[in-house]
Short mmCIF file of C-alpha atoms in Angstrom, two decimals:
data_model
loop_
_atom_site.label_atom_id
_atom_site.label_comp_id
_atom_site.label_asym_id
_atom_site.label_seq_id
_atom_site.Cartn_x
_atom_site.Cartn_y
_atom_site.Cartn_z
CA UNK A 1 94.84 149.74 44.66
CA UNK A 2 94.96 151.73 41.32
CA UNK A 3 98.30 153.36 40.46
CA UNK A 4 96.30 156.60 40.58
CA UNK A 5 95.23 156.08 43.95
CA UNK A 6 98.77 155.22 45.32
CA UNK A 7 99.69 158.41 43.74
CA UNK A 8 97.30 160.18 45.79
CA UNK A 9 98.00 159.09 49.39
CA UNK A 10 102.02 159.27 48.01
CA UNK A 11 100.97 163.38 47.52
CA UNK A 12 98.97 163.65 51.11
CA UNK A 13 101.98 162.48 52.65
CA UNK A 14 103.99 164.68 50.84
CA UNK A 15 101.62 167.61 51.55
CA UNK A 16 101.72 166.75 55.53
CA UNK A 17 105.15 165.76 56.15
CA UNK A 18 105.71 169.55 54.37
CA UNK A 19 103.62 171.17 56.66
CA UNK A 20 101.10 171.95 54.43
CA UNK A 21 97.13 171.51 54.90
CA UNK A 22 94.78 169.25 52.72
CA UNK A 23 92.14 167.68 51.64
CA UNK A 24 91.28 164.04 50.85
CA UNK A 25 87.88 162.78 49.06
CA UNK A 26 86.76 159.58 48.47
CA UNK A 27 83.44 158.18 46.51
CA UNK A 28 81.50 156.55 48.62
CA UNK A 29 78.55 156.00 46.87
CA UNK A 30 77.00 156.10 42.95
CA UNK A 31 74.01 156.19 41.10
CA UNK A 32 73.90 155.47 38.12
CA UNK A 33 76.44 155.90 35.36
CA UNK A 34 79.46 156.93 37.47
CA UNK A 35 82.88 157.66 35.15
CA UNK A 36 85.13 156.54 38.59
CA UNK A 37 84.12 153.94 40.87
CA UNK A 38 83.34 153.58 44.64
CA UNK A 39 86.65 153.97 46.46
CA UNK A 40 88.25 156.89 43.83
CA UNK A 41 90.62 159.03 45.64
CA UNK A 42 90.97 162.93 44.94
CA UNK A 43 93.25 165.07 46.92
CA UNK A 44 93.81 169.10 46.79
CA UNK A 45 95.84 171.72 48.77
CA UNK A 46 94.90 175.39 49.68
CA UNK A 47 97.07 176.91 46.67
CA UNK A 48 95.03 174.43 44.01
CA UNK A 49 97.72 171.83 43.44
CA UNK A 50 95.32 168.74 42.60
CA UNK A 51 96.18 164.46 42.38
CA UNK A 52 93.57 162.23 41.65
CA UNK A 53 89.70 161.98 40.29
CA UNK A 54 86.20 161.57 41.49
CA UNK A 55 84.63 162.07 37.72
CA UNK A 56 86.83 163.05 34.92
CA UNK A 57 84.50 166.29 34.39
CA UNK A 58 84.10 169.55 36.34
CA UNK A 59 83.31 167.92 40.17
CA UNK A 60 86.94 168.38 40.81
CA UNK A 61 86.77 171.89 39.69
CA UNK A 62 83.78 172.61 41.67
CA UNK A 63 84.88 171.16 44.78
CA UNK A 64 88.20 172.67 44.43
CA UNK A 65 86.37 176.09 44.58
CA UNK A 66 84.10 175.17 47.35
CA UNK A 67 86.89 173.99 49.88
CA UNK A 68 89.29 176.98 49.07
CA UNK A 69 86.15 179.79 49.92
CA UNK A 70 85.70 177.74 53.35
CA UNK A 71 82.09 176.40 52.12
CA UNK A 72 83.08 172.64 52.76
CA UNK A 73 84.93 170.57 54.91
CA UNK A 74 86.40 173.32 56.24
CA UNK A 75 87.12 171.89 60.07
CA UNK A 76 85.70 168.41 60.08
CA UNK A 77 85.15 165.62 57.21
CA UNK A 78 81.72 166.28 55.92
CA UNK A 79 80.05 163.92 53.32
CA UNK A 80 78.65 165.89 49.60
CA UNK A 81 76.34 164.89 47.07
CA UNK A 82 76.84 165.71 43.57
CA UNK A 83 74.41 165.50 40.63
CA UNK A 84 70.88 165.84 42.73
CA UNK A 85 69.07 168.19 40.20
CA UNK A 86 69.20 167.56 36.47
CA UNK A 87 70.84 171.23 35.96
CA UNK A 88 73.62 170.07 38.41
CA UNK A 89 74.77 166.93 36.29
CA UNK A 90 75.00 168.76 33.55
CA UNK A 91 77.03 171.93 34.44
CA UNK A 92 79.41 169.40 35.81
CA UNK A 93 79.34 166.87 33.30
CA UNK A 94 78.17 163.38 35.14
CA UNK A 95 76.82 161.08 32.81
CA UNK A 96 72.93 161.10 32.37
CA UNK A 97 71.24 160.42 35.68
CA UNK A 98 74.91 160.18 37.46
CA UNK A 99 75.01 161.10 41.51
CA UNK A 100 78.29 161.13 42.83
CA UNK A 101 78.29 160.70 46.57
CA UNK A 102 81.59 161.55 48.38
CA UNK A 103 83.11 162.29 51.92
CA UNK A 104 85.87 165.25 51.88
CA UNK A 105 88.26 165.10 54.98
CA UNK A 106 90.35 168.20 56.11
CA UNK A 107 94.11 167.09 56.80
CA UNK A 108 96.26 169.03 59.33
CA UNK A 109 100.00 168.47 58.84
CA UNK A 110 99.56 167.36 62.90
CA UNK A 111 101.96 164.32 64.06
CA UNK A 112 98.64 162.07 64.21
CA UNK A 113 97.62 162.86 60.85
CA UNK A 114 101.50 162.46 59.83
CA UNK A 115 101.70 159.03 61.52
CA UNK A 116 98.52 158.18 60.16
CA UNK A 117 99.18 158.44 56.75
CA UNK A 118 103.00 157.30 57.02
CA UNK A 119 101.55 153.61 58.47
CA UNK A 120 98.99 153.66 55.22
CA UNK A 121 102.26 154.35 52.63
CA UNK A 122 104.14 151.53 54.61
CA UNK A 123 101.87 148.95 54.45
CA UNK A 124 101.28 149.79 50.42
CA UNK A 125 104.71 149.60 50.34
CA UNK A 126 104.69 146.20 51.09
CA UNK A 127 101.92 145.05 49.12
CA UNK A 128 100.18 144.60 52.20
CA UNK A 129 96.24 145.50 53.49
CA UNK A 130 95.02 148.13 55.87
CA UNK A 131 91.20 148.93 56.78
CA UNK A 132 90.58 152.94 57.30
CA UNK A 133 88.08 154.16 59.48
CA UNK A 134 86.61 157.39 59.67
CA UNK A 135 83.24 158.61 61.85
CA UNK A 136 81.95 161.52 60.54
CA UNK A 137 79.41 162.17 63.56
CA UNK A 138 81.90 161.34 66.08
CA UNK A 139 85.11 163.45 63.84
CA UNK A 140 87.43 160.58 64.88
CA UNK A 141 89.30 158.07 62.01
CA UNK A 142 92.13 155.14 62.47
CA UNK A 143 93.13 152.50 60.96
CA UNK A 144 94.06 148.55 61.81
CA UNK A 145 96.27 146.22 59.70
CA UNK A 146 93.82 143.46 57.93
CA UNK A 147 95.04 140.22 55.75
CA UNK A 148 91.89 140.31 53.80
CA UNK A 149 90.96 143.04 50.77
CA UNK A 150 87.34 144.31 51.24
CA UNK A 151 85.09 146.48 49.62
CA UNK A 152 84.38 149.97 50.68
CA UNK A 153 81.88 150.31 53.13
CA UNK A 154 79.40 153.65 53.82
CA UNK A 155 76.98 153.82 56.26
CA UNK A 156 74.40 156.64 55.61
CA UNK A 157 72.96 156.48 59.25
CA UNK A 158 75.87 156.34 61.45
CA UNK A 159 78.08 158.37 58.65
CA UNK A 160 80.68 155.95 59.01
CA UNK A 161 83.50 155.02 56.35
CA UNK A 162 85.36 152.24 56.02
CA UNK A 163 87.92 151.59 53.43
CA UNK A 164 90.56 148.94 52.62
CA UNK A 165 93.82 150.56 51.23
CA UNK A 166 96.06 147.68 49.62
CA UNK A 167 96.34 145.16 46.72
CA UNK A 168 93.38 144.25 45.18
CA UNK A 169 93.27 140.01 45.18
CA UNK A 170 94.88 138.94 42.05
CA UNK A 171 95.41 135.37 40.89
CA UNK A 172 98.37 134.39 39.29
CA UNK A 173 98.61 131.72 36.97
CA UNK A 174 101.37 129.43 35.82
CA UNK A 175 101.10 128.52 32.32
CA UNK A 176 99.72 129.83 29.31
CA UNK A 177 97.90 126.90 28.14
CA UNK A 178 93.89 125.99 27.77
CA UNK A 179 92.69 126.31 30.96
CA UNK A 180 94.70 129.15 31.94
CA UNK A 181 92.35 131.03 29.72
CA UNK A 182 89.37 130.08 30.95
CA UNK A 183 90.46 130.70 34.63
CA UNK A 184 91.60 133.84 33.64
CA UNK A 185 88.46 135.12 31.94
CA UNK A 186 86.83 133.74 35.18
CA UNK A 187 88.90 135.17 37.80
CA UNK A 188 88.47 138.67 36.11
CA UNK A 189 84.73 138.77 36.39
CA UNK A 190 85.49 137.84 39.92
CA UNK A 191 87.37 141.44 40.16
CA UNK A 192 90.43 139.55 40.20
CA UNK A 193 93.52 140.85 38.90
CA UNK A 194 94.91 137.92 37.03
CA UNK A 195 99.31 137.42 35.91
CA UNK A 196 100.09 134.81 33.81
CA UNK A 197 103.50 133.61 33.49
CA UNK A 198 105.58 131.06 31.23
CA UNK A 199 109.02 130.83 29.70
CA UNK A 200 107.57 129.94 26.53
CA UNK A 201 107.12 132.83 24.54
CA UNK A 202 105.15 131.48 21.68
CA UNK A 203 102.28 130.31 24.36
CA UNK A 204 102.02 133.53 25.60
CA UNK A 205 101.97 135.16 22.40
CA UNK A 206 98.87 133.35 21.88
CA UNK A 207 97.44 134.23 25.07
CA UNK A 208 94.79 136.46 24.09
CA UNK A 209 92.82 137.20 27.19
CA UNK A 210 92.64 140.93 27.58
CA UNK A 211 93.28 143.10 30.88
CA UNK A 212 95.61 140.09 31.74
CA UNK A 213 99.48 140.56 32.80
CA UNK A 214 102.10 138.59 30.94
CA UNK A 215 105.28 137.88 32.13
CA UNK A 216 108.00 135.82 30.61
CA UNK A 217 110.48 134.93 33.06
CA UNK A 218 110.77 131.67 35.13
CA UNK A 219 108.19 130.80 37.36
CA UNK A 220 110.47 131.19 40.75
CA UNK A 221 111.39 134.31 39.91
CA UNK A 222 107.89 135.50 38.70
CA UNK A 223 106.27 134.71 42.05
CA UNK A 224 109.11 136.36 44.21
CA UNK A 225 108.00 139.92 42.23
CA UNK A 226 104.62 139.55 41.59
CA UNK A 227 102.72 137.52 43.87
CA UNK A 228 104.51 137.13 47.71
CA UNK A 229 101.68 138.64 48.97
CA UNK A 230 98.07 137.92 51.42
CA UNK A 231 96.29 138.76 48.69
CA UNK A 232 97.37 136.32 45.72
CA UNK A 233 96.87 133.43 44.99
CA UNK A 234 99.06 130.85 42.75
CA UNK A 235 97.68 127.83 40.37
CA UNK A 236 100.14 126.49 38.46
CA UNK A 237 98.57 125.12 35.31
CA UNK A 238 101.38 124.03 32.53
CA UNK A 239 101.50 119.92 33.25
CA UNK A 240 105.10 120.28 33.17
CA UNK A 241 106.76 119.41 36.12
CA UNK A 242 109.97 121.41 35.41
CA UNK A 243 107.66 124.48 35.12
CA UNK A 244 105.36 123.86 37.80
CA UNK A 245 107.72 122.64 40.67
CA UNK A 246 110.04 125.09 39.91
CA UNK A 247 106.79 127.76 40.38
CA UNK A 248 105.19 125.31 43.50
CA UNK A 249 109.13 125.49 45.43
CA UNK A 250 108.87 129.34 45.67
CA UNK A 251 105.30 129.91 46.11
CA UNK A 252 104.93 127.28 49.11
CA UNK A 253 107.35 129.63 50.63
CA UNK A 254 105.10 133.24 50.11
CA UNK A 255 102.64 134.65 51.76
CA UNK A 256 99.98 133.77 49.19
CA UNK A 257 96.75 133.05 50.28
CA UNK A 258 96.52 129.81 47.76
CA UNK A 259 98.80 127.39 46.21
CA UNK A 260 96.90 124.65 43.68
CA UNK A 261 98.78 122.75 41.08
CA UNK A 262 97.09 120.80 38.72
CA UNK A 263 97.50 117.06 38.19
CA UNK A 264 96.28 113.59 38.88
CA UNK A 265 96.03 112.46 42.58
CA UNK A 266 99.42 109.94 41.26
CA UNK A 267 100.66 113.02 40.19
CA UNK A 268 100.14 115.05 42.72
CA UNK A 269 101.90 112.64 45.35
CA UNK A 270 105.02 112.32 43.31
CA UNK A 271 105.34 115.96 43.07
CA UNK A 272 104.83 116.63 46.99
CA UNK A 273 108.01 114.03 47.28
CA UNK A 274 109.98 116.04 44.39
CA UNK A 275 109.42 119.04 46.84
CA UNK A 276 110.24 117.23 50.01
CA UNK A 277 113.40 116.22 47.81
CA UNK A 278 113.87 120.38 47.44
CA UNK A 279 113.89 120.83 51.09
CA UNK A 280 110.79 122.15 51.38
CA UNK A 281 109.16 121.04 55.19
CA UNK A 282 106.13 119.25 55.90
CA UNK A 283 103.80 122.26 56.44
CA UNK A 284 104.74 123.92 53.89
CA UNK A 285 103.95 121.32 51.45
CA UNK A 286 100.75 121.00 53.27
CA UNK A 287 99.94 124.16 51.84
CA UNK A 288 99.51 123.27 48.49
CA UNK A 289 95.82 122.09 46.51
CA UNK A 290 96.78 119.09 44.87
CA UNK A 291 95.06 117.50 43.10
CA UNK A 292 93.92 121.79 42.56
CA UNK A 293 90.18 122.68 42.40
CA UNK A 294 86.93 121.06 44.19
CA UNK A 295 86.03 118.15 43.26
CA UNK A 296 83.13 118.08 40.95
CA UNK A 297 83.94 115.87 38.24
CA UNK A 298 85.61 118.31 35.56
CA UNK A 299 87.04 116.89 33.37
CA UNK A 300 87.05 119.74 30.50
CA UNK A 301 89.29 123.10 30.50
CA UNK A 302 85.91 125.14 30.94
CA UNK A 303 85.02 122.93 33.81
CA UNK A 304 88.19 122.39 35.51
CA UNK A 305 88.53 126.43 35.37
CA UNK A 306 85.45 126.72 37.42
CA UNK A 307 86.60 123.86 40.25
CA UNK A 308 89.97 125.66 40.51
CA UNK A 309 88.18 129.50 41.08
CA UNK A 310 85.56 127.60 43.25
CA UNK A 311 88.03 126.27 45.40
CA UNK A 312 89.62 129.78 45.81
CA UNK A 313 87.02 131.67 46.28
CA UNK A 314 86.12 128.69 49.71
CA UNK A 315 89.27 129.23 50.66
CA UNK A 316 89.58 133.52 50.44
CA UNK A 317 85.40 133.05 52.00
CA UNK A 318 87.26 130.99 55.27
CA UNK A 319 89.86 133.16 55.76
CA UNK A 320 87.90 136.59 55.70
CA UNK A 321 85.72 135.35 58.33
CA UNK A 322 88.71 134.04 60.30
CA UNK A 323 90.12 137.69 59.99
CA UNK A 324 86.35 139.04 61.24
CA UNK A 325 86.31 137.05 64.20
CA UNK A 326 89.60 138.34 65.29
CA UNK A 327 88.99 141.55 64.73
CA UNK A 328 86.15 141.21 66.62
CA UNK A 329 87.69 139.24 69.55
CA UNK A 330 90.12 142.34 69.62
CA UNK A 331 87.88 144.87 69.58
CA UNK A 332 85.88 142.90 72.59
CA UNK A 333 89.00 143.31 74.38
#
């Protein structure tokens, strides 16, 4: 999640845990130009103590005013549009032909709001995915633990939310070279979140991908604080073996969703004997993509980029419907 939003449910919990009533909103919907996107937390508190944004412009003001006169959301979570008439998007400052669509919840300081909200801070806490539910019509919400970020979901009909609270998927890339670049362009019009690491300095210095995290530290160390985690996944990408086995012997050992390492099929078999020589165990090796990426005949950086995000993207696309069917096995009792 955005640091904004983690400062949001940090401020309900606050809020509850003092006793105090409030109010969460999410965007559930846009149309249009939209200045925040689909999944934007905003939360407020009777005395007009606000965290959060749905717009940037006046919305929060206006909503502010509606929920303290009792006008909305005042005993049950009721969904609000914004920005239906022209004269509306103005006075509150949406972007030309902007509707903001969001559901406002009312949050008593009650032990099963508390509890709630305490298991949601937890699990972000440990950079680790839970799925909200909320049923307007029916004024119930809970929440189950998932291993799989999704995107918001809204029902109009039933009025049902569902939101996934937790990190986004990032990729994180060993090396700062060629095709790190490429992959990394890639992965972030994939909405990934994409770290790049390498004890080189001068290669990262040169690494001029933008919206991309650098880190200069050792690879071990870089994927213990960055990437041990359901929702990353690791290629390491240098062609140095001191770099890359150094990276491979702590990532085999995460909770990443994907390991690759680049390299020659000779290559790759000598380096799954360097790890069994690090005392790594059979299934954990088994874990790693090597040679990394489908195989489709790339031979350039471009290409290889694409076999390597390919191959993740088969591999996230399995395990999400793995995580459906036992969700709904569970709920089938």
């Amino acid at each position: 999640m955005q640091a904004v939003d983690n400062e949001v449910l940090n401020q309900v919990n606050a809020w509850l845990d003092s006793g105090r009533r409030c109010w969460l909103a999410t965007v559930v919907q846009t149309w249009g130009s939209s200045p925040r996107p689909v999944g934007s937390l905003f939360a407020c508190d009777p005395d007009g103590h606000v965290v959060g944004s749905l717009s940037g412009g006046c919305v929060e003001d206006d909503l502010l005013e509606k929920l303290q006169r009792g006008q909305l959301a005042d005993r049950y979570a009721q969904f609000f549009q914004y920005g239906i008439t022209a004269e509306e998007t103005e006075k509150l400052g949406l972007p030309c032909g902007g509707h903001l669509y969001v559901v406002v919840e009312p949050l008593d300081p009650t032990e099963v709001y508390r509890a709630h909200f305490h298991h949601l801070r937890d699990r972000l806490e440990a950079r680790r995915t839970v799925r909200r539910r909320v049923d307007l019509k029916r004024r119930s919400f809970d929440h189950v633990d998932v291993d799989i970020y999704e995107p918001l979901a809204w029902d109009p009909g039933t009025e049902v939310l569902e939101h996934t609270y937790g990190p986004r998927q990032q990729l994180f890339i060993i090396g700062a070279g060629m095709v790190s670049k490429y992959l990394a362009e890639l992965a972030q019009k994939l909405d990934y979140e994409v770290t790049v690491c390498d004890p080189r300095e001068h290669l990262l210095n040169d690494f001029n991908v933008p919206g991309v995290r650098l880190v200069n530290d050792m690879p071990d160390d870089a994927v213990r604080a960055y990437a041990d985690d359901p929702s990353s996944a690791i290629a390491a990408l240098t062609h140095d073996p001191r770099i890359d086995d150094m990276g491979m012997m702590e990532a085999l050992r995460t909770d990443a969703f994907y390991v690759g390492a680049m390299g020659s099929a000779r290559t790759s078999a000598s380096r799954r004997e360097r790890l069994r020589a690090l005392e790594l165990s059979e299934a954990e090796i088994a874990r790693l993509h090597a040679p990394i990426g489908l195989p489709i005949g790339s031979k350039t950086p471009p290409e290889i980029a694409v076999a390597v995000m390919a191959e993740i993207l088969a591999i996230r696309a399995e395990q999400a419907a793995a995580s459906r069917r036992q969700l709904a096995r569970a709920a089938a009792g």
